[in-house]
Short mmCIF file of C-alpha atoms and ligand atoms in Angstrom, two decimals:
data_model
loop_
_atom_site.label_atom_id
_atom_site.label_comp_id
_atom_site.label_asym_id
_atom_site.label_seq_id
_atom_site.Cartn_x
_atom_site.Cartn_y
_atom_site.Cartn_z
CA MET N 58 162.04 136.51 120.02
CA VAL N 59 161.93 138.72 116.49
CA ARG N 60 158.52 138.00 115.21
CA THR N 61 158.09 140.68 112.72
CA ALA N 62 160.90 142.80 110.66
CA VAL N 63 159.90 145.66 108.39
CA ALA N 64 162.29 147.09 105.86
CA PHE N 65 162.21 149.62 103.16
CA SER N 66 164.27 149.66 99.61
CA PRO N 67 164.44 152.60 96.92
CA GLY N 68 163.56 151.92 93.12
CA HIS N 69 165.37 152.36 90.54
CA ILE N 70 164.55 154.40 86.89
CA SER N 71 166.88 152.51 84.52
CA GLY N 72 167.87 155.03 81.58
CA TYR N 73 170.27 153.00 79.49
CA PHE N 74 171.74 149.57 80.03
CA ARG N 75 173.90 147.11 78.38
CA ARG N 76 173.63 143.28 79.67
CA VAL N 77 176.54 141.53 80.27
CA GLU N 78 176.54 137.79 80.22
CA GLY N 79 178.61 136.36 82.60
CA ASP N 80 179.46 132.58 83.84
CA ASP N 81 176.82 132.66 86.53
CA PRO N 82 174.52 135.34 87.92
CA SER N 83 176.90 136.75 90.13
CA THR N 84 179.12 138.07 87.00
CA THR N 85 175.74 138.27 84.83
CA GLY N 86 174.01 141.80 84.92
CA SER N 87 174.51 145.09 82.96
CA VAL N 88 176.18 148.35 82.51
CA GLY N 89 174.34 151.62 82.57
CA ALA N 90 172.74 154.59 84.57
CA GLY N 91 169.67 155.07 86.11
CA VAL N 92 168.33 156.96 89.08
CA VAL N 93 167.59 155.52 92.85
CA ILE N 94 164.44 157.22 93.36
CA ASP N 95 162.97 157.82 96.83
CA GLU N 96 160.14 155.79 96.45
CA GLY N 97 160.23 152.10 96.46
CA VAL N 98 158.87 148.86 98.36
CA ARG N 99 157.83 148.15 101.86
CA SER N 100 158.69 144.96 102.97
CA THR N 101 157.16 143.17 106.12
CA VAL N 102 157.98 139.84 106.95
CA VAL N 103 156.83 137.35 109.46
CA ARG N 104 157.59 134.09 110.62
CA ALA N 105 155.09 131.14 108.93
CA ALA N 106 155.13 127.64 108.28
CA GLU N 107 154.96 128.20 104.54
CA THR N 108 156.27 130.99 102.03
CA ASN N 109 153.11 133.62 101.06
CA VAL N 110 153.59 136.69 99.04
CA ARG N 111 150.82 139.37 99.38
CA VAL N 112 151.74 142.06 96.75
CA VAL N 113 149.80 145.29 97.88
CA ARG N 114 149.70 148.56 95.51
CA GLN N 115 147.53 151.34 96.55
CA ASP N 116 145.16 148.75 98.44
CA LEU N 117 144.66 146.33 95.77
CA ALA N 118 146.50 143.34 96.64
CA SER N 119 147.75 140.12 94.22
CA ALA N 120 149.39 137.02 95.68
CA GLY N 121 152.50 135.87 94.69
CA SER N 122 156.21 136.71 94.00
CA PRO N 123 158.45 134.12 92.02
CA PRO N 124 161.51 136.40 92.41
CA VAL N 125 161.15 136.64 96.24
CA GLU N 126 159.81 133.15 96.51
CA TYR N 127 163.00 131.92 95.11
CA ALA N 128 165.34 133.52 97.19
CA LEU N 129 163.60 132.73 100.31
CA GLU N 130 163.90 128.87 99.37
CA ARG N 131 167.42 129.76 98.43
CA LEU N 132 167.77 130.64 102.08
CA GLY N 133 166.02 127.97 103.54
CA VAL N 134 163.43 130.00 105.20
CA THR N 135 159.70 129.96 105.12
CA ALA N 136 157.53 133.40 105.80
CA GLY N 137 154.75 135.34 105.61
CA VAL N 138 155.70 138.64 103.40
CA THR N 139 153.96 141.91 102.62
CA THR N 140 155.17 144.11 99.75
CA GLU N 141 153.43 147.54 99.76
CA CYS N 142 154.36 150.15 96.95
CA ARG N 143 152.59 153.31 95.47
CA LEU N 144 154.40 153.31 91.92
CA PRO N 145 153.35 151.06 89.43
CA ILE N 146 154.70 147.36 89.26
CA GLY N 147 156.35 146.56 85.59
CA ALA N 148 156.86 149.83 85.00
CA GLY N 149 160.29 150.51 85.03
CA PHE N 150 160.41 151.79 88.23
CA GLY N 151 163.08 148.76 89.76
CA LEU N 152 160.41 147.63 92.21
CA SER N 153 161.03 144.05 91.52
CA ALA N 154 164.95 144.69 93.25
CA ALA N 155 163.45 146.68 95.65
CA ALA N 156 161.19 144.32 96.77
CA LEU N 157 164.02 141.73 97.26
CA LEU N 158 166.24 143.88 98.62
CA ALA N 159 163.50 144.75 101.21
CA THR N 160 161.99 141.45 101.75
CA LEU N 161 165.68 139.73 102.28
CA THR N 162 166.94 142.58 104.57
CA ALA N 163 163.95 142.79 106.93
CA THR N 164 164.44 138.52 106.77
CA ASN N 165 167.91 138.60 107.47
CA HIS N 166 166.80 140.34 110.91
CA LEU N 167 164.16 138.17 111.52
CA PHE N 168 165.73 135.14 111.25
CA ASP N 169 169.35 136.42 112.68
CA LEU N 170 170.67 134.83 109.50
CA GLY N 171 174.30 136.90 109.89
CA LEU N 172 174.12 138.11 106.27
CA SER N 173 176.02 140.82 105.28
CA GLU N 174 174.98 143.67 103.15
CA ASP N 175 177.00 142.14 100.12
CA GLU N 176 175.44 139.02 101.09
CA VAL N 177 171.73 139.99 100.84
CA ALA N 178 172.46 142.28 97.61
CA ALA N 179 173.84 139.19 96.04
CA ARG N 180 170.95 137.08 96.93
CA ALA N 181 168.49 139.72 95.21
CA HIS N 182 170.59 139.99 92.53
CA GLU N 183 170.72 136.38 91.75
CA ALA N 184 167.16 136.34 92.08
CA GLU N 185 166.75 139.21 89.46
CA VAL N 186 169.18 137.47 87.05
CA ILE N 187 167.65 133.99 87.25
CA HIS N 188 163.93 135.44 87.13
CA ARG N 189 164.97 137.75 84.35
CA SER N 190 163.42 140.59 86.19
CA GLY N 191 166.13 142.77 86.28
CA LEU N 192 169.72 143.11 85.73
CA GLY N 193 171.51 146.02 87.23
CA ASP N 194 168.83 147.29 89.53
CA VAL N 195 170.35 145.59 92.54
CA ALA N 196 173.30 147.07 92.37
CA ALA N 197 171.91 150.94 91.90
CA SER N 198 169.65 150.22 94.75
CA ARG N 199 171.99 149.38 97.27
CA ALA N 200 173.09 153.16 97.71
CA GLY N 201 171.04 156.29 96.32
CA GLY N 202 172.03 158.76 93.59
CA VAL N 203 172.00 159.37 89.95
CA VAL N 204 174.18 155.93 89.28
CA CYS N 205 176.41 155.23 86.10
CA ARG N 206 177.55 151.53 86.42
CA THR N 207 180.92 150.22 84.56
CA GLY N 208 180.49 146.20 85.52
CA PRO N 209 177.98 143.49 85.77
CA GLY N 210 177.01 142.11 89.20
CA ILE N 211 177.15 144.11 92.91
CA HIS N 212 181.08 144.34 93.20
CA ALA N 213 181.46 146.11 90.10
CA GLY N 214 182.39 149.94 89.23
CA ILE N 215 179.63 152.36 90.07
CA THR N 216 179.69 156.24 90.67
CA ARG N 217 176.99 157.88 92.14
CA ILE N 218 175.98 161.92 92.12
CA TYR N 219 173.22 163.42 93.97
CA PRO N 220 171.27 165.95 92.43
CA GLN N 221 168.90 168.19 94.72
CA GLU N 222 166.08 168.66 91.92
CA PRO N 223 162.89 166.19 91.51
CA LEU N 224 162.69 163.81 88.87
CA TYR N 225 158.76 163.62 87.22
CA ALA N 226 157.15 160.37 85.69
CA VAL N 227 154.48 158.81 84.13
CA SER N 228 153.31 155.30 83.59
CA LEU N 229 151.20 154.43 80.40
CA GLY N 230 151.19 150.79 81.37
CA PRO N 231 153.75 147.76 82.00
CA LEU N 232 156.45 146.17 79.89
CA PRO N 233 156.89 142.97 81.06
CA THR N 234 161.18 142.94 81.46
CA ALA N 235 161.68 139.14 81.12
CA SER N 236 159.49 139.73 77.56
CA VAL N 237 163.08 142.29 76.69
CA LEU N 238 165.24 140.64 78.25
CA SER N 239 164.54 136.90 76.66
CA SER N 240 165.25 138.73 73.20
CA GLU N 241 168.50 137.91 71.71
CA GLU N 242 167.15 140.67 68.94
CA ALA N 243 166.13 143.30 71.50
CA MET N 244 169.27 142.75 73.50
CA ALA N 245 171.31 143.40 70.13
CA ARG N 246 169.59 146.58 69.41
CA ILE N 247 170.08 147.66 72.75
CA ALA N 248 173.85 146.92 72.73
CA ALA N 249 174.23 148.81 69.61
CA ALA N 250 172.51 151.58 71.13
CA PHE N 251 174.50 152.17 74.28
CA PRO N 252 175.97 155.31 75.10
CA ASP N 253 179.33 155.05 76.28
CA ARG N 254 179.85 157.87 79.07
CA CYS N 255 178.39 158.53 82.09
CA PRO N 256 175.83 161.24 82.84
CA ARG N 257 177.15 164.59 83.88
CA ASP N 258 173.90 165.57 86.08
CA LEU N 259 170.31 165.10 85.39
CA ALA N 260 169.22 166.81 82.60
CA ASP N 261 172.28 165.11 81.08
CA PHE N 262 170.89 161.35 81.90
CA CYS N 263 167.96 162.35 80.19
CA LEU N 264 169.93 163.49 77.22
CA LEU N 265 172.02 160.07 76.90
CA SER N 266 168.80 158.08 77.96
CA ARG N 267 166.75 159.65 75.15
CA GLY N 268 169.22 158.78 72.37
CA PHE N 269 169.64 155.22 73.84
CA ALA N 270 165.85 154.89 73.74
CA GLU N 271 165.69 156.29 70.31
CA ARG N 272 168.18 153.87 68.80
CA SER N 273 167.10 151.05 70.82
CA GLY N 274 163.58 150.69 69.12
CA LEU N 275 161.90 150.27 72.47
CA ILE N 276 159.72 153.52 72.40
CA ALA N 277 155.98 152.48 71.89
CA PRO N 278 153.42 154.98 70.01
CA GLU N 279 151.83 156.28 73.15
CA VAL N 280 155.20 156.81 74.86
CA ARG N 281 156.06 158.61 71.70
CA ARG N 282 153.40 161.06 71.91
CA VAL N 283 154.53 161.74 75.74
CA LEU N 284 158.18 162.49 74.50
CA GLU N 285 156.97 164.62 71.40
CA ALA N 286 155.02 166.91 74.24
CA CYS N 287 158.29 167.21 76.00
CA ASP N 288 160.26 168.12 73.02
CA ALA N 289 157.44 171.16 71.97
CA ALA N 290 158.56 172.08 75.82
CA THR N 291 161.86 171.87 75.62
CA VAL N 292 161.56 169.53 78.79
CA PRO N 293 164.50 166.92 78.89
CA ALA N 294 162.83 163.37 78.78
CA SER N 295 163.37 159.72 77.84
CA MET N 296 161.62 156.44 78.66
CA THR N 297 161.14 154.33 81.50
CA MET N 298 163.46 151.43 80.97
CA LEU N 299 162.07 148.85 81.16
CA GLY N 300 158.28 150.37 80.87
CA ASN N 301 155.85 151.80 78.99
CA GLY N 302 156.31 155.44 80.92
CA VAL N 303 158.27 158.84 80.30
CA PHE N 304 160.29 160.53 82.82
CA ALA N 305 161.50 163.81 82.41
CA CYS N 306 163.40 166.82 84.57
CA GLY N 307 162.98 170.81 84.69
CA ASP N 308 160.47 173.24 85.63
CA ASP N 309 157.48 172.43 83.12
CA ALA N 310 158.72 168.65 83.20
CA GLY N 311 155.30 167.80 85.78
CA ARG N 312 153.08 170.47 83.66
CA VAL N 313 153.40 168.46 80.75
CA LEU N 314 153.50 165.04 82.01
CA SER N 315 149.96 165.87 83.58
CA ARG N 316 148.22 165.62 80.28
CA PHE N 317 149.05 161.97 79.87
CA GLY N 318 148.20 160.61 83.47
CA GLU N 319 149.33 160.71 86.72
CA VAL N 320 152.59 162.26 87.46
CA TYR N 321 154.78 161.18 90.03
CA THR N 322 157.18 163.54 91.24
CA LEU N 323 160.31 161.75 93.02
CA ARG N 324 163.75 163.04 94.46
CA VAL N 325 166.80 161.43 94.43
CA ALA N 326 167.18 158.47 96.78
CA ARG N 327 170.21 159.32 99.34
CA ARG N 328 170.53 155.55 100.55
CA GLY N 329 169.76 151.79 99.67
CA ALA N 330 167.74 149.81 101.72
CA TYR N 331 167.61 149.63 104.97
CA LEU N 332 165.98 147.85 108.33
CA ILE N 333 162.55 150.04 109.46
CA GLU N 334 162.18 147.98 112.65
CA THR N 335 161.55 144.56 114.29
CA LYS N 336 158.84 143.72 116.76
CA PRO N 337 158.39 140.53 119.55
N1 ADP J 105 156.41 145.09 94.95
C1 ADP J 105 156.62 144.09 94.28
N2 ADP J 105 156.47 143.26 95.07
C2 ADP J 105 156.70 141.25 95.34
N3 ADP J 105 157.08 141.47 93.99
C3 ADP J 105 157.17 142.05 93.15
C4 ADP J 105 157.30 143.49 92.83
N4 ADP J 105 157.41 144.14 92.23
C5 ADP J 105 157.84 143.47 91.10
N5 ADP J 105 157.82 142.04 91.59
C6 ADP J 105 158.04 140.78 91.14
O1 ADP J 105 159.13 140.75 89.91
C7 ADP J 105 158.51 140.71 88.97
C8 ADP J 105 159.24 141.19 87.46
O2 ADP J 105 158.73 142.63 88.02
P1 ADP J 105 159.39 143.71 86.87
O3 ADP J 105 158.54 143.59 86.08
O4 ADP J 105 160.82 143.80 86.86
O5 ADP J 105 158.85 145.16 87.91
P2 ADP J 105 159.57 146.23 87.28
O6 ADP J 105 160.12 146.62 86.27
O7 ADP J 105 159.00 147.50 88.49
O8 ADP J 105 161.27 145.73 88.40
C9 ADP J 105 156.84 140.43 89.13
O9 ADP J 105 156.36 139.82 88.11
C10 ADP J 105 157.02 140.22 90.59
O10 ADP J 105 156.60 138.55 90.32
C1 2JD J 106 166.40 148.06 82.66
C2 2JD J 106 166.60 146.65 83.43
C3 2JD J 106 167.41 145.37 82.74
C4 2JD J 106 165.10 146.28 84.21
O1 2JD J 106 164.86 147.38 84.72
P1 2JD J 106 163.35 147.23 85.48
O2 2JD J 106 162.12 146.85 84.21
O3 2JD J 106 162.85 148.15 86.23
O4 2JD J 106 163.61 145.64 86.43
C5 2JD J 106 167.78 147.09 84.57
O5 2JD J 106 167.61 145.92 85.68
C6 2JD J 106 169.14 147.52 84.17
O6 2JD J 106 169.79 146.58 84.34
O7 2JD J 106 169.14 148.71 83.85
#
C-alpha cells in the first residue's frame, strides 16, 4: 500500500487577466496571459486520520491552507500534507494553484482515486474559484509555456509558446489575491484595461502586461519605483499579477532588479504538474 506520495507543480506569473463569471466554478475563471515558471510547489502527502497542512517556505513553516483543505474535504479524504516552495507566497507566482495541483496529484496516487488529469485540475480550479485565490492559474499550470487563455476554466482555449530566455522577478511584498478579486471596482478597472490580443514572445508579453498594469491602477508606489528603474535601462518589465512585485526580461533585467531585493531567475516551464514518487 502506498503510504507517501510526492508531486510537483509549476507556478504561474499572470501578466494580464479579465475575470469571466460563469454559472458555477467550472465555467468561472479568467482570460489572459502569463508565464508558467519552472519554480512552484512540491507537495508530500501521507495518510492521516485528520487533515493537516504544513506550508514550508525557505525553512519557515506555517499551518493551514483553506484551499487545499477544502479540496481534500471535497474528495472525501483526510491526509497529512507538507508543501514546500522557495518563491514568496501571495506574491503573484500562482503558488496557491501550484499547491492545489501538486497536492491533488499526489493525493490521487496515494489513495488510488483513479482521477484523470482533467478531474484533478477541475478540483484544483474549483478550490481556487471558491476561495478567490485565483482564476486562471490552474488552467495555465496544467502544462508549461507562455500561455494565452481565451476562455474561463480548464477546458477553454489556450495557446502556449516556449521562449528559451529567462525571466527575472523581484517581490516587494504580498498582495492578497482575494482582496482584489472581491472588489467589483477593481474588477471593472481590470476589465477595461484588458488588452485584446495574445503575446508574440516574452518581450511582447512584458509590453502588453505593462500597459494593462498601468491602466488597471494596481501599481503601488514601491512597484512604480522598480518599473521606472527598468524603463531607464530600457528593460521590458511589468507588475506580477496579483502581487507587489516586478518581472522583467532581457540581458540587463537581473542587474536592474537586484537593486530592489532578491532576484528570482526563472525559466519558462516545459511541463505542468507531475508525480515525483510514491513510497510504501
Ligand atoms: N505553497 C502553498 N502551500 C499551501 N497553500 C498555499 C500555498 N501558497 C498559497 N497557498 C494558499 O492559497 C491562499 C491564497 O494564496 P495567493 O494569495 O493566491 O498566493 P499566490 O499569489 O502565490 O497564488 C493562501 O492564503 C494559502 O492558504
Ligand atoms: C491574476 C490571478 C487572478 C491571480 O493570480 P495569483 O495572485 O498568482 O493567484 C490569476 O489567477 C489569473 O487569472 O490570471
